[in-house]
Amino acid sequence: MSTEEAYRLIVGCVAPRPVAWITTQDESGRVNAAPFSSYNYVAHSPPMLAVNIGSRKGVLKDTARNIKETGEFVVNVATEATLELMHATGADYPPEVSEPQALGIELAPSSLVKPPRIPATPIQMECRLEHVLPLGRGLNTLYIGEVVAFHLSEAIYNGRHVDAIAMRPIARLGGPYYAGLGEIFHRPMLQSPPGEPTA
């Protein structure tokens, strides 16, 4: 199976996928922002996120290079309200161009890492790199970071729970398609969440 065919199949079959809108900073201070949908959480104690970033023609993407060089990144949760700006940062900008600067995206300083946050999103998670895992034939690398700070808007967080409906996150489908939450299905939880006493 060719790389192109395998990519088409895997992103079409594994859907919907959450979108990490990642901000990084290179060693000269230039800020990069780009979306990635091969992303999820992989641990909760401590909280850790993983994002798979593929190389392009053997060259690291700006986000991957910045993460490897600085060991820091911020995952901003993409939503319906930020869809257009987030999508625009996925264009093929040269390394010397800062997407936030080119597109007029407002940034805010982070608390514990150097890359700034995108305050237009309701959730931003500051991360420090923990593991770099090359995968497969070497075209993909998994970057795992520990979340060292959460920033949550009061509009979607009540001090205990995140309101996903109010957040209105977007997901990636195969091809040029995104999706919202659509219909929500409620079912009682059959196991206690980690750290909570059993009934």
C-alpha positions in Angstrom: 0.0 0.0 0.0 1.4 3.4 -0.9 1.9 6.1 1.7 -0.8 8.2 -0.1 -3.3 5.4 -0.1 -2.6 4.5 3.5 -3.0 8.1 4.6 -6.3 8.5 2.8 -7.7 5.3 4.4 -6.5 5.9 8.0 -7.8 9.5 8.2 -11.1 8.5 6.6 -11.6 5.5 8.9 -10.5 7.1 12.2 -13.0 9.9 12.5 -14.0 12.2 14.1 -10.6 13.3 15.4 -10.1 16.2 17.8 -8.0 19.1 16.6 -5.0 20.4 18.4 -4.2 24.0 17.4 -0.6 24.1 18.5 1.5 27.2 19.2 5.3 26.9 19.4 8.2 29.3 19.4 11.5 28.9 17.7 14.8 29.8 19.4 14.7 33.3 17.9 11.3 33.9 19.4 9.2 33.6 16.3 5.7 32.1 17.0 4.2 29.3 14.9 0.6 28.2 15.0 -0.7 25.1 13.1 -3.5 22.5 13.4 -3.0 18.8 13.9 -5.7 16.2 14.1 -3.6 13.1 14.9 -3.8 14.1 18.6 -5.3 12.9 21.9 -4.7 12.6 25.6 -2.6 9.6 26.6 -2.3 9.8 30.4 -4.1 11.5 33.3 -1.5 11.2 36.2 0.2 13.4 35.2 -2.0 14.7 32.4 -0.2 14.1 29.1 -1.1 14.8 25.4 0.3 13.2 22.3 0.4 14.6 18.8 1.7 12.8 15.7 3.5 15.1 13.3 4.6 13.8 9.9 7.6 15.2 8.0 7.2 16.7 4.6 9.6 15.3 2.0 12.0 14.4 4.8 11.9 17.8 6.4 10.5 18.5 9.8 7.4 20.8 10.0 8.0 24.0 11.9 5.9 22.8 14.8 7.9 19.6 15.2 11.2 21.4 14.8 10.3 24.0 17.5 9.1 21.3 19.9 12.3 19.3 19.5 14.5 22.4 19.9 12.7 24.1 22.8 10.8 21.2 24.5 7.7 23.3 24.9 4.3 23.8 23.1 0.7 24.9 23.8 -2.4 23.0 22.7 -5.2 25.4 22.0 -8.6 23.7 21.6 -10.1 24.5 18.2 -13.8 25.4 18.3 -16.5 26.4 15.8 -15.8 30.0 16.6 -12.1 29.7 15.7 -12.5 27.3 12.8 -11.7 29.7 10.0 -8.6 31.2 11.6 -7.4 27.7 12.7 -7.9 26.3 9.2 -6.0 29.3 7.7 -2.9 28.5 9.8 -2.7 25.1 8.1 -1.5 26.7 4.9 2.1 26.1 3.8 3.8 29.2 5.3 7.6 29.3 5.0 9.6 28.9 8.3 10.4 32.6 8.5 6.7 33.6 8.6 4.7 33.7 11.8 1.2 32.6 11.2 -0.3 34.5 14.1 1.4 37.7 12.9 0.4 37.1 9.2 -3.2 36.4 10.1 -3.6 38.9 13.0 -4.2 36.3 15.6 -4.1 37.7 19.2 -1.7 35.9 21.5 -1.4 35.9 25.3 1.6 35.0 27.4 1.7 31.5 29.0 2.4 30.9 32.7 5.1 28.2 32.6 6.3 27.8 29.0 7.6 30.3 26.5 5.2 29.7 23.6 2.2 32.0 23.9 -1.5 30.9 24.0 -4.4 31.8 21.7 -7.0 33.4 24.1 -9.7 33.2 21.4 -10.0 29.5 22.3 -11.8 28.5 25.5 -9.0 26.1 26.5 -5.3 26.3 26.3 -2.9 23.6 27.7 0.7 24.5 28.3 3.0 21.4 27.7 6.5 20.4 28.3 8.0 17.6 26.0 8.4 14.2 27.7 8.9 11.7 24.9 9.7 11.7 21.2 8.8 8.4 19.5 9.7 7.8 15.8 7.0 5.6 14.2 6.7 3.3 11.2 9.0 4.1 8.3 10.2 7.3 9.9 7.7 9.7 8.3 5.8 10.1 11.5 6.9 11.0 15.0 4.8 11.1 18.2 5.5 14.0 20.5 4.2 13.4 24.1 4.0 16.4 26.5 3.0 16.8 30.1 0.3 19.4 30.6 1.9 21.8 33.2 -0.9 24.4 33.1 -4.5 24.6 32.1 -6.3 27.8 31.1 -10.1 27.4 31.0 -12.7 30.0 30.2 -15.4 30.5 32.8 -17.9 30.1 29.9 -17.1 26.4 29.6 -15.7 25.5 33.1 -17.6 25.6 36.4 -14.6 24.7 38.6 -15.2 21.0 38.3 -16.5 20.1 34.9 -15.8 21.2 31.3 -19.1 21.9 29.4 -18.3 20.4 26.0 -21.6 21.6 24.5 -20.9 25.2 25.4 -17.3 24.7 24.2 -18.5 23.6 20.7 -15.2 21.8 19.7 -14.6 20.9 16.1 -13.3 17.6 14.8 -11.6 16.6 11.6 -13.0 14.1 9.2 -11.4 12.6 6.1 -10.7 14.9 3.2 -11.6 18.6 3.4 -14.2 18.2 6.1 -14.7 19.2 9.7 -17.6 18.5 12.0 -19.3 19.9 15.1 -20.7 17.9 17.9 -24.0 17.2 16.3 -26.5 15.1 18.4 -25.4 14.3 21.9 -26.2 10.9 23.4 -26.4 10.5 27.2 -25.7 7.2 29.0 -25.0 6.7 32.7 -21.3 6.1 33.6 -20.7 2.5 34.4 -17.3 3.0 36.2 -16.1 5.7 38.5 -13.6 8.1 37.0 -10.0 7.8 38.2 -9.5 9.3 41.6 -13.2 9.2 42.6 -14.5 6.8 45.2 -16.6 3.9 44.0 -20.3 3.9 44.8 
